[in-house]
Short mmCIF file of N, CA and C in Angstrom, two decimals:
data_model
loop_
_atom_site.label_atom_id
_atom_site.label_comp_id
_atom_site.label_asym_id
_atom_site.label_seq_id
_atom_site.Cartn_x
_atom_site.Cartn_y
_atom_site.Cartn_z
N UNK A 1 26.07 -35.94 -14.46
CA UNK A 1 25.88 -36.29 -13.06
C UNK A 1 26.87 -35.56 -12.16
N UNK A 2 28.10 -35.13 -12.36
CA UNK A 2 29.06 -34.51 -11.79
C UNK A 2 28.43 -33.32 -11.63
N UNK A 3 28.23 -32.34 -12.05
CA UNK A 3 27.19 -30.98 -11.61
C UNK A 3 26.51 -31.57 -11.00
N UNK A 4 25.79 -31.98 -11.42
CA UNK A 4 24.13 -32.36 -9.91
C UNK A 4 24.68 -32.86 -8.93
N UNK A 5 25.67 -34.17 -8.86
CA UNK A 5 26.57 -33.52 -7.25
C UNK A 5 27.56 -32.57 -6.78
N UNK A 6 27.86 -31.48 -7.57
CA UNK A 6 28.33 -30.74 -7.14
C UNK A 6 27.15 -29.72 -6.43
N UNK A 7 25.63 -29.61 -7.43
CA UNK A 7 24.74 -28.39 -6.49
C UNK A 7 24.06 -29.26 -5.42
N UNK A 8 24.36 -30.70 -5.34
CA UNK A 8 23.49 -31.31 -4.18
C UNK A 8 24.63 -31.20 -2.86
N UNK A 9 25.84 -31.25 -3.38
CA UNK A 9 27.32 -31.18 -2.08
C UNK A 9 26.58 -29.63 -1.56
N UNK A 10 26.80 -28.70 -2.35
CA UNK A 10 26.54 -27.12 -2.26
C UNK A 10 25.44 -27.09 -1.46
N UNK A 11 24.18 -27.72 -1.33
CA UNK A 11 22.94 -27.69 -0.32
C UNK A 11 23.07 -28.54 0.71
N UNK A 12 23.69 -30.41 0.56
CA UNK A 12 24.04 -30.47 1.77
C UNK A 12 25.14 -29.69 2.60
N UNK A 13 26.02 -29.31 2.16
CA UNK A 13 27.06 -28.46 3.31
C UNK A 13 26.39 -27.27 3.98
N UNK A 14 25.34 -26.66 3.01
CA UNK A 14 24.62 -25.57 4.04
C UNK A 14 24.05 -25.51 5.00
N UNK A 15 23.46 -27.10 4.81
CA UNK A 15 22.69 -27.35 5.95
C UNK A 15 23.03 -28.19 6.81
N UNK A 16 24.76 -28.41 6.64
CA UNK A 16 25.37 -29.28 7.48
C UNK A 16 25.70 -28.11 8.49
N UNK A 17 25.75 -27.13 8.28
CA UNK A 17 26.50 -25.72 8.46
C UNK A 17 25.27 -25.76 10.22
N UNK A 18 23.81 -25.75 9.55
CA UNK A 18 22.78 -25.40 10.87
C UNK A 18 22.36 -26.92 10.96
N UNK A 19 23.34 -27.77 11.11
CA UNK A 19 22.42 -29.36 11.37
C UNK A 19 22.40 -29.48 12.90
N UNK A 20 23.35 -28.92 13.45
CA UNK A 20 23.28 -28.82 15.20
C UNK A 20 22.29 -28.03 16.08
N UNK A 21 21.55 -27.29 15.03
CA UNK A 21 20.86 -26.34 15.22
C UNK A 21 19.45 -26.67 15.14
N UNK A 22 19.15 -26.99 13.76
CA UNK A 22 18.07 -27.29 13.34
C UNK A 22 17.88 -28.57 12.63
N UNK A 23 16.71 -29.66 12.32
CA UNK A 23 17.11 -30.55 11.22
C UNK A 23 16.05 -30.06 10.34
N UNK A 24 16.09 -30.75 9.18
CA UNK A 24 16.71 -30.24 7.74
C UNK A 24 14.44 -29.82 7.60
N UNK A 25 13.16 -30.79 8.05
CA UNK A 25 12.21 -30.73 7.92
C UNK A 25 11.96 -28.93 8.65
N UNK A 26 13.37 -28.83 9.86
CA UNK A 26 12.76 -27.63 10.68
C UNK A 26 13.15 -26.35 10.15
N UNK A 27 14.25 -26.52 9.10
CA UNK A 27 15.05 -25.40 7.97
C UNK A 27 13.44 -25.35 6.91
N UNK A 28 12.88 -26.46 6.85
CA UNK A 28 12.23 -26.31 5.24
C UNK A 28 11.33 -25.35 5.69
N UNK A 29 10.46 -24.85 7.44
CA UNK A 29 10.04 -24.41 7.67
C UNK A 29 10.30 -23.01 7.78
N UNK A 30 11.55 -22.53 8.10
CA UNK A 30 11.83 -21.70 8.51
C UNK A 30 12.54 -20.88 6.74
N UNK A 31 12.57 -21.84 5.84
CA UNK A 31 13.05 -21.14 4.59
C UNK A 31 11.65 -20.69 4.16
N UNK A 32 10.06 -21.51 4.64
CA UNK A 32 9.31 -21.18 4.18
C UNK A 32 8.49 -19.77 4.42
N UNK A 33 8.57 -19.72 5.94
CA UNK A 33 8.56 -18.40 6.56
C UNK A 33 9.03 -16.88 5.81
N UNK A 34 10.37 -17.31 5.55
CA UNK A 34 11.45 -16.35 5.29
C UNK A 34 10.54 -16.01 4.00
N UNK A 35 10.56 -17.16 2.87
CA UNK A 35 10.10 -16.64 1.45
C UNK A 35 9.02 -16.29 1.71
N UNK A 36 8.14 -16.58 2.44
CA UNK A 36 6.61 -16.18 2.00
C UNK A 36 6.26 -14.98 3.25
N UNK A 37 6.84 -14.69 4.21
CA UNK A 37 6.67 -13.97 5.71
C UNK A 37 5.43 -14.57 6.06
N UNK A 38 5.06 -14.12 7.11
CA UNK A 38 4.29 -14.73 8.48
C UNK A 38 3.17 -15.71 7.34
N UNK A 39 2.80 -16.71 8.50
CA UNK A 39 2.33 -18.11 7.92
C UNK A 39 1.29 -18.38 9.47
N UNK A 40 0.39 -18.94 8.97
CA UNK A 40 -0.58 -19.51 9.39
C UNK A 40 -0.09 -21.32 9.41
N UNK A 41 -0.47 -21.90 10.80
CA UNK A 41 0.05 -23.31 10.75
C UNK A 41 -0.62 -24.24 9.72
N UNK A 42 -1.92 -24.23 9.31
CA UNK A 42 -2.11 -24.72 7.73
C UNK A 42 -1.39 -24.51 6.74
N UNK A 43 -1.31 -23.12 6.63
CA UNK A 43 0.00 -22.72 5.42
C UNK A 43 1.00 -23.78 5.49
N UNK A 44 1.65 -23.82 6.58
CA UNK A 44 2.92 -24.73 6.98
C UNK A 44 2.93 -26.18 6.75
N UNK A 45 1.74 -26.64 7.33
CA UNK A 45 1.51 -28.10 6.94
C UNK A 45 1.03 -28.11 5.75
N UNK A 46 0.63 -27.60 5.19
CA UNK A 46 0.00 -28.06 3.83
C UNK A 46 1.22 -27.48 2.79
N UNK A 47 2.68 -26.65 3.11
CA UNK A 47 4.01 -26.72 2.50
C UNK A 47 4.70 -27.63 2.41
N UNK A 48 4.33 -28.29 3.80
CA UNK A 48 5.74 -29.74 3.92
C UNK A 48 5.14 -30.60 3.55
N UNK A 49 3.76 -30.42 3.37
CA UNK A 49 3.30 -31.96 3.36
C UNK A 49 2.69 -32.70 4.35
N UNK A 50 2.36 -32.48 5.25
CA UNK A 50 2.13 -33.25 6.45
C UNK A 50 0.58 -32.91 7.21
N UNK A 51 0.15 -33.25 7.90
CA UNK A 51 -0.67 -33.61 8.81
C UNK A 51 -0.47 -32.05 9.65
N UNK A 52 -1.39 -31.27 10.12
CA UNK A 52 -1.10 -30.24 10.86
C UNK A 52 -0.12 -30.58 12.49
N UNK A 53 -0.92 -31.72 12.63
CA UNK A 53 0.25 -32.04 14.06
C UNK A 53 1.43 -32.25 14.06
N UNK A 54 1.72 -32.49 13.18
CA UNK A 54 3.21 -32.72 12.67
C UNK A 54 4.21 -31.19 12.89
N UNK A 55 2.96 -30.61 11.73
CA UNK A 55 3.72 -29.17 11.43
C UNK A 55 3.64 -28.36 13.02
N UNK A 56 2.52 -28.13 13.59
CA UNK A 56 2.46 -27.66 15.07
C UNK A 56 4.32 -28.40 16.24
N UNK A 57 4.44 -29.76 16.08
CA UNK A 57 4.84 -30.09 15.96
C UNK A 57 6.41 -29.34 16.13
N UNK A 58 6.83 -29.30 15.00
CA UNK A 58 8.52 -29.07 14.36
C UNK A 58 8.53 -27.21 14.71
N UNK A 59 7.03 -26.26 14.28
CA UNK A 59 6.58 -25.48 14.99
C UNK A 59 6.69 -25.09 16.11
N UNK A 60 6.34 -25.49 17.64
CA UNK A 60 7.11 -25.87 18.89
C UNK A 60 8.00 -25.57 19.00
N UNK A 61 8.71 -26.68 18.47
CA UNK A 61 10.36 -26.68 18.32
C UNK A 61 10.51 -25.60 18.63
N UNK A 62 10.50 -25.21 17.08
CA UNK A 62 11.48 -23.79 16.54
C UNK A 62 10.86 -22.22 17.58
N UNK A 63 10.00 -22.38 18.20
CA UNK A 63 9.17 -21.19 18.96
C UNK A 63 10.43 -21.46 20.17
N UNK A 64 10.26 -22.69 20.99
CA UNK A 64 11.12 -22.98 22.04
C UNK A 64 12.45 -22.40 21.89
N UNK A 65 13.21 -22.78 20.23
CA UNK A 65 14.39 -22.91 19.79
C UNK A 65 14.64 -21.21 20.07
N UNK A 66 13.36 -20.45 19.83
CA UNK A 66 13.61 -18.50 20.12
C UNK A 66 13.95 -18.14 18.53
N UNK A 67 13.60 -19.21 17.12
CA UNK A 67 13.65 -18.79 16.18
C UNK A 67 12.71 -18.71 15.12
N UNK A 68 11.43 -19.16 15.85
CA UNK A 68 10.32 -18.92 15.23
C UNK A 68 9.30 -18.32 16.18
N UNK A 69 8.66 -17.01 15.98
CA UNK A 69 7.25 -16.21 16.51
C UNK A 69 6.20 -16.84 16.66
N UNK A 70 5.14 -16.93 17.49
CA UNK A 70 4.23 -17.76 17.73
C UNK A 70 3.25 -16.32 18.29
N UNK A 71 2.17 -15.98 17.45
CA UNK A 71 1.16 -15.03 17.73
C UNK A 71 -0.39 -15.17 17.34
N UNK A 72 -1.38 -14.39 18.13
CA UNK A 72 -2.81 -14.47 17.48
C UNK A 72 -2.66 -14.00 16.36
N UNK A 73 -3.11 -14.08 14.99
CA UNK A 73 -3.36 -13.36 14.33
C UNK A 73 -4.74 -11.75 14.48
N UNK A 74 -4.33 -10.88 14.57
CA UNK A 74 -4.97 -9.71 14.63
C UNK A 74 -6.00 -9.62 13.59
N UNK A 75 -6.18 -10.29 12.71
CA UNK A 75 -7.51 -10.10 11.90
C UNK A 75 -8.14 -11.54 12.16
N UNK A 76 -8.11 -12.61 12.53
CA UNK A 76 -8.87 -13.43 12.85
C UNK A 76 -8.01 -14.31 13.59
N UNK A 77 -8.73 -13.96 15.05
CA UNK A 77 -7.92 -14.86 16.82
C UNK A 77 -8.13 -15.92 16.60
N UNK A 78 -8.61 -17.03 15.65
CA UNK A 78 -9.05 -18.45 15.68
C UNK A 78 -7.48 -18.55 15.68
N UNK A 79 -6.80 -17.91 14.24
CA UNK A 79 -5.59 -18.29 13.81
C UNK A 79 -4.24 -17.92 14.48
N UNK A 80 -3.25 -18.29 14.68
CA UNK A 80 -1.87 -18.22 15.11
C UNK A 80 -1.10 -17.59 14.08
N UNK A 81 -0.21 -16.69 13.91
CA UNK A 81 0.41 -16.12 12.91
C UNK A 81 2.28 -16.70 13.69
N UNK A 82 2.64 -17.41 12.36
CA UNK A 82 4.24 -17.13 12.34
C UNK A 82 4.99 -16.40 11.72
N UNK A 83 6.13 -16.15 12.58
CA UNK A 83 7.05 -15.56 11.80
C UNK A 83 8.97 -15.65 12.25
N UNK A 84 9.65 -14.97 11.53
CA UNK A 84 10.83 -15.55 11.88
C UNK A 84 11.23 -14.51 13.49
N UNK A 85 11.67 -14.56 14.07
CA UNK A 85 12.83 -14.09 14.97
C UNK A 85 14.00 -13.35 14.22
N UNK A 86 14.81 -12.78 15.03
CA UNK A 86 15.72 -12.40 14.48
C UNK A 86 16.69 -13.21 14.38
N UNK A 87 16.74 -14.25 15.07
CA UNK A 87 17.82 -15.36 14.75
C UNK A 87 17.34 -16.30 14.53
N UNK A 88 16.11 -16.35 13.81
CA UNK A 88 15.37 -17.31 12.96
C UNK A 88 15.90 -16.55 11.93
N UNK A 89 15.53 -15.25 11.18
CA UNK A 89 16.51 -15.03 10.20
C UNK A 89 17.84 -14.89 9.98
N UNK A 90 18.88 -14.86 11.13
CA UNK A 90 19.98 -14.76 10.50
C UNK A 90 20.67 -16.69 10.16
N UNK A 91 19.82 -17.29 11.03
CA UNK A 91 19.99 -18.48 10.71
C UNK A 91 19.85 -19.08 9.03
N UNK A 92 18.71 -18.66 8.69
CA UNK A 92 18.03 -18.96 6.95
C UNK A 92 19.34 -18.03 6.08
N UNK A 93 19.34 -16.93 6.75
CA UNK A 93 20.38 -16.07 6.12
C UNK A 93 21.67 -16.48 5.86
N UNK A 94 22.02 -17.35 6.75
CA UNK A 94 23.77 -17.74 7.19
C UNK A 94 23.47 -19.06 5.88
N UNK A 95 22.36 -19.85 5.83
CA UNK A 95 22.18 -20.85 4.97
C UNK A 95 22.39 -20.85 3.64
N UNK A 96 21.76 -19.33 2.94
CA UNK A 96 21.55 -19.22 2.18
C UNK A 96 22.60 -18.58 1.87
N UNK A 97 23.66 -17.67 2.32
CA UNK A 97 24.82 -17.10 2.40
C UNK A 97 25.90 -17.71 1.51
N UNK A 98 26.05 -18.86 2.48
CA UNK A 98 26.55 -20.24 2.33
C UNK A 98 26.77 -20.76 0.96
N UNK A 99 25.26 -21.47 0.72
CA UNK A 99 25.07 -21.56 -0.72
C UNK A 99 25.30 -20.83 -1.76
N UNK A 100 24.83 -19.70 -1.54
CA UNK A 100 25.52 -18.47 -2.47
C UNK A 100 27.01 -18.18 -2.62
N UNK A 101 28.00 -18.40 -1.63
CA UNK A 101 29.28 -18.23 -1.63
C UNK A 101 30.10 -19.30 -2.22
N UNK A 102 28.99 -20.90 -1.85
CA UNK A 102 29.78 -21.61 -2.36
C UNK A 102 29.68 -21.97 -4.00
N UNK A 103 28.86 -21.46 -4.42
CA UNK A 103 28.48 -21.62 -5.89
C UNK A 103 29.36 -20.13 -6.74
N UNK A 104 29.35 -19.17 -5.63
CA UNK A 104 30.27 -18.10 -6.58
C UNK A 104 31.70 -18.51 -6.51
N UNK A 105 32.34 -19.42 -5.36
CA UNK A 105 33.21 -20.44 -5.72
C UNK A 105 33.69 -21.10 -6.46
N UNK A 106 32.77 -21.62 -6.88
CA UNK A 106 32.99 -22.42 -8.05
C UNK A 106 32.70 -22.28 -9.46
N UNK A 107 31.96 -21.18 -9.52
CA UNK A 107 31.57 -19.93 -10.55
C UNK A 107 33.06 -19.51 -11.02
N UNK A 108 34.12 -18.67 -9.64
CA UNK A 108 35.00 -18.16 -9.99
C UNK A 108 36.40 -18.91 -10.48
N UNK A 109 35.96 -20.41 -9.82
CA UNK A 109 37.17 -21.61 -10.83
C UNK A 109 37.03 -21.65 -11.83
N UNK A 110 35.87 -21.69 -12.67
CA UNK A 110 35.66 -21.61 -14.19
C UNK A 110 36.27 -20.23 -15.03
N UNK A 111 36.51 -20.61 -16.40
CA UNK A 111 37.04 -19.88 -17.02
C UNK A 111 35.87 -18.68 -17.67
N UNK A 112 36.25 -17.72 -17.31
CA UNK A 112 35.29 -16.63 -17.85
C UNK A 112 34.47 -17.12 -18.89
N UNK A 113 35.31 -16.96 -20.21
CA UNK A 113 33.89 -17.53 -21.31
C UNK A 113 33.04 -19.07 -21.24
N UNK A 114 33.55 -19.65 -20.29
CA UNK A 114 32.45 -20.60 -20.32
C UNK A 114 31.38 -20.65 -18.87
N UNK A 115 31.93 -19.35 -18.25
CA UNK A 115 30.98 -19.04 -17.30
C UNK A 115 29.79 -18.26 -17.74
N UNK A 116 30.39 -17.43 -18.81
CA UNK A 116 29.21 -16.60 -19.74
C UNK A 116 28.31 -17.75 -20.18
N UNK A 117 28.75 -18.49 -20.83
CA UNK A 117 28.04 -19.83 -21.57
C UNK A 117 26.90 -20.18 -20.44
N UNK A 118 27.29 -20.87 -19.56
CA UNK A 118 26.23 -21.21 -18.05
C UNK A 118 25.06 -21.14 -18.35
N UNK A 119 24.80 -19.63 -17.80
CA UNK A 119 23.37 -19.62 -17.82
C UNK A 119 22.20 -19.77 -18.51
N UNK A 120 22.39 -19.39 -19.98
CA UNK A 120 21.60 -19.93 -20.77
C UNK A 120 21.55 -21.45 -20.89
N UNK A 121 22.54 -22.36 -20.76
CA UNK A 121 22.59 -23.71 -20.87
C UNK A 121 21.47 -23.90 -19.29
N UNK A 122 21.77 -23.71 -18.25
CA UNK A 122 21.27 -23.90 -17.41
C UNK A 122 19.55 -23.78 -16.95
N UNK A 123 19.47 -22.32 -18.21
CA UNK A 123 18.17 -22.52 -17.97
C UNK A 123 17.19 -23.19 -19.15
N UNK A 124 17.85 -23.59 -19.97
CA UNK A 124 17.29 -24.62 -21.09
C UNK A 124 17.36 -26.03 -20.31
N UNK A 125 18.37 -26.40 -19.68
CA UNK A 125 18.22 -27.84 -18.65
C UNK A 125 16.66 -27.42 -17.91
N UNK A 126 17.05 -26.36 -16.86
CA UNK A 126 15.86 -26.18 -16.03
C UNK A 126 14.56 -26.32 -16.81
N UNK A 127 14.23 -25.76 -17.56
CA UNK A 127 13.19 -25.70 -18.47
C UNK A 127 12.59 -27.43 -19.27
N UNK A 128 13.78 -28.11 -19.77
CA UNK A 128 13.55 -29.58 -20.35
C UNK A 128 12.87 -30.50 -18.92
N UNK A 129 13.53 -30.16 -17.80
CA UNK A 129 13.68 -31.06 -16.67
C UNK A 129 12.23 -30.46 -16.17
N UNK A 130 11.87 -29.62 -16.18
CA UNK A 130 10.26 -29.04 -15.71
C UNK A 130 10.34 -28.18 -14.51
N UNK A 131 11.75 -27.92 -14.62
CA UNK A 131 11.42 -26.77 -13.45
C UNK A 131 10.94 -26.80 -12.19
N UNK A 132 10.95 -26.82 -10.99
CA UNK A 132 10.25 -26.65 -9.86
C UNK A 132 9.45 -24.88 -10.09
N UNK A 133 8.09 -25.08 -9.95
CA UNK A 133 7.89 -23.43 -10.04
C UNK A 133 8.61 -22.56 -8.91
N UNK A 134 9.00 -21.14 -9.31
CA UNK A 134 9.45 -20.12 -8.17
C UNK A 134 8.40 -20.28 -6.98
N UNK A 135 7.13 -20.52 -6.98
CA UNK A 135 6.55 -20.03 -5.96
C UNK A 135 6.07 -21.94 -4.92
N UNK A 136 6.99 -22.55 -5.64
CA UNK A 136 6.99 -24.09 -4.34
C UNK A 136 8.81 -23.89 -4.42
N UNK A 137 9.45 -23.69 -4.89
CA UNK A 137 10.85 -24.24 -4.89
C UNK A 137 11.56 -23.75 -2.91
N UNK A 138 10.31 -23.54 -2.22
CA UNK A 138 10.81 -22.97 -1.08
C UNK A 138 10.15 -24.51 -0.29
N UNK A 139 9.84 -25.03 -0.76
CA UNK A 139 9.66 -26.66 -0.40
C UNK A 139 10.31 -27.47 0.08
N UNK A 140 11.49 -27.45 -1.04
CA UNK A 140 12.91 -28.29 -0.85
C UNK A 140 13.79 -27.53 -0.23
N UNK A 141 13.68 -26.36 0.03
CA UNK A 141 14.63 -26.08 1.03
C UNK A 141 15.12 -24.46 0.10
N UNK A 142 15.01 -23.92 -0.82
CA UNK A 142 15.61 -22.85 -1.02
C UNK A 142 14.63 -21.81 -1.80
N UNK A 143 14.62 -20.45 -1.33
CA UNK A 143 13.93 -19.46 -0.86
C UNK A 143 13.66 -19.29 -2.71
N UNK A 144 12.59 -18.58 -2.95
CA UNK A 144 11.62 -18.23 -3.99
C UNK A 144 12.91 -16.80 -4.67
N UNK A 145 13.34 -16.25 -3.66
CA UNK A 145 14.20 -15.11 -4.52
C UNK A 145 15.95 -15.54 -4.59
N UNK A 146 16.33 -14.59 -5.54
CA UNK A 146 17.60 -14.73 -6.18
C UNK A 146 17.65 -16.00 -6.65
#
């Protein structure tokens, strides 16, 4: 249990990092963007979970906020195409930064050979526990790559 709050401290502080900014349903959007690029507002609601008004919604927001794109889509005008801003991405970026720095942190407190050890242990846990697949793990909040 001590690891699993250490990588749950490691994701809340990231997003304590943009909580003034954004809250945490309007990050899941904007990590979703990032991993998958431009999104259709079904795409979006049917990522988080929710009701399309919802997602239109938190959507808004983030268009207002100047960190999410709001466009026709050019192959079919029914649809709206999103995408990030440029400080819609450096925002996801600074998040993910974050997380990454703080885990090579604590990567670099450990003693070399049992940092070698890690990863294979880690991905035999991941694997017993069932894994979130790569292509939803942008659900909960962190991007499909690295």
């Amino acid at each position: 249990m001590a690891a699993a709050r250490v990588l749950v401290a490691v994701s809340a502080q990231s997003v304590a990092a943009v909580d003034d900014v954004v809250t945490l349903p309007q990050l899941r959007v904007l990590v979703m963007v990032a991993s998958r690029g431009p999104l259709n507002l079904g795409a979006v609601a049917r990522g988080l979970g929710v009701h399309p008004s919802n997602a239109t919604r938190a959507c808004d927001r983030l268009v207002v906020a100047g960190l999410l794109d709001r466009r026709d889509d050019p192959a079919d005008r029914r649809n709206l195409v999103l995408d990030l801003t440029a400080a819609g991405r450096d925002l996801v970026d600074r998040v993910m930064n974050h997380r990454r720095a703080a885990i090579a942190d604590v990567l670099d407190r450990m003693p070399p050979e049992r940092r070698s050890e890690l990863v294979p242990v880690l991905e035999s846990f991941a694997a017993a526990g069932g894994e979130i697949p790569g292509d939803t793990a942008w659900s909960i909040g962190w991007t499909t790559s690295d």
